[in-house]
Amino acid sequence: MATLGPDDQTFELKQDQELRFEVENAQIEIEVTSGLAEIFGVELVKSKKYLFPIGAKGAVYTWHGCSITMKNARKNMTYVSKETPMNYYMNVHIILEKQRSEAEQQSKRGPITMIVGPQDVGKSTLCHILLNYAVRMPGLNRKPIFVDLDVGQGHVSVPGTIGALVIERPATIEDGFSQLAPIVYNYGHLTPNANLELYQHCVERLWKSVDERMNKDSKTNSSGMIINTCGWIKGDGFKCLMACAKSLRVDNILVLDQERLYNELIRELPKSYDVVLLPKSGGVVDRSRQFRAEARDKRIKEYFYGSRLKPFNPHSFDIKFGEVQIYKIGAPVLPDSCMPLGVTATEFLTKVVLVQPGPSLLHHLLALSFATTESEILEQNIVGFVCVTHVDMLRQSLSVLCLQARPLPCSKLILTDIQYMDSN
């Protein structure tokens, strides 16, 4: 083991303790020197050094005790906590595992579990823990589906999308879960209330795709689903959660740190739903709007450029206006007095409208669709994104950032509200 510097520390964790850290001033390096430990359900390899950049947050947990060396510990926020919710989360995993075993024996669908709660209570973290525990079960070959409905951050694709991913192996500390063959639907906004009708339509379309995939694989079918949601839980947000639970055929709802929401769900949902109230981790912190915006930009940058360990080399090229058709979903809603006879206002919210290319497209993400007709645009999942980096009205062309070289794989593009300024 390397000699410790003046800012390095060794931590001795006892049973059921966790070392919480927030990287503020200098990247840290964590190494487990004895015992067993994990981060969000991912087991840390003994004597392997894990690097965490500025902005990273996490908690190293041990069930039986361990020793940890951390470089630059004194330059950052680090402390050992004896109060953790991990035993609660393990009990949930045990119950879900029992349901999966019963589903496998009876050739039925496994548990579909939705995690809800306000912002910044650790919903996505709990999703990762439960998914990692499921696929770490020895000899069982679990393949649960992770469904992400949080359009504000985008854990499966970029922000502004909902998606699903079959999880076959534990995540890595550096890159998370494998992003192989995701199912992604473009919503195009950062909050569900921007177009609730379109959001619900995307959720229903996602369910049909996920249902088909589960029907084709018995292991995935019996392993069930873990669903992440956004933090909008009041008013229409509560109604949205109820609608999502119905659309995705949810069995179990885990409520994090919100007793009021728990009681509202108990009151409003049929008794067939199992609703459980869980505590949040004491290490969860509130995130500012600026932090969220920076996290979104980072997520989009990772989509195009990859990570430190798996870098991508995106392409930049020009597209003539005449080579593509650009659409947006949702037209301005007219007053009832101006509506055509027999047409409802909600129909305008999911109307597909052709967009004339212009300077307003600059820095926007455009979703790529294999749809052959306008009517298919709402129904088809998307195959990727490009970012508009320049608009030349004189040459009637767009410059785009794309993961593959020209030509584009399809000619139909969908305008989103998501913007990214490429600085690379």
CSV table of C-alpha atoms in Angstrom, one decimal, residues 96 99-105 107-111 141-144 214 217-225:
chain,number,residue,atom,x,y,z
A,96,LEU,CA,-38.7,-8.9,-4.1
A,99,GLN,CA,-41.7,-12.8,-5.4
A,100,ARG,CA,-39.3,-13.4,-8.3
A,101,SER,CA,-38.8,-17.0,-7.3
A,102,GLU,CA,-42.5,-17.6,-7.0
A,103,ALA,CA,-43.0,-16.0,-10.5
A,104,GLU,CA,-40.3,-18.2,-12.0
A,105,GLN,CA,-41.9,-21.4,-10.5
A,107,SER,CA,-44.2,-19.0,-15.1
A,108,LYS,CA,-45.7,-15.6,-14.3
A,109,ARG,CA,-44.5,-12.1,-14.4
A,110,GLY,CA,-42.2,-10.9,-11.6
A,111,PRO,CA,-42.7,-8.0,-9.3
A,141,ASN,CA,-29.4,-15.3,-13.8
A,142,ARG,CA,-31.8,-12.5,-12.9
A,143,LYS,CA,-32.5,-10.0,-15.7
A,144,PRO,CA,-34.8,-7.2,-14.3
A,214,MET,CA,-40.6,-9.5,-21.3
A,217,ASP,CA,-37.6,-13.8,-22.4
A,218,SER,CA,-38.8,-15.9,-19.4
A,219,LYS,CA,-35.9,-14.8,-17.2
A,220,THR,CA,-36.7,-11.1,-17.8
A,221,ASN,CA,-40.4,-11.8,-17.3
A,222,SER,CA,-39.9,-13.4,-13.9
A,223,SER,CA,-37.3,-10.8,-12.8
A,224,GLY,CA,-39.8,-8.0,-13.0
A,225,MET,CA,-39.2,-4.2,-13.2
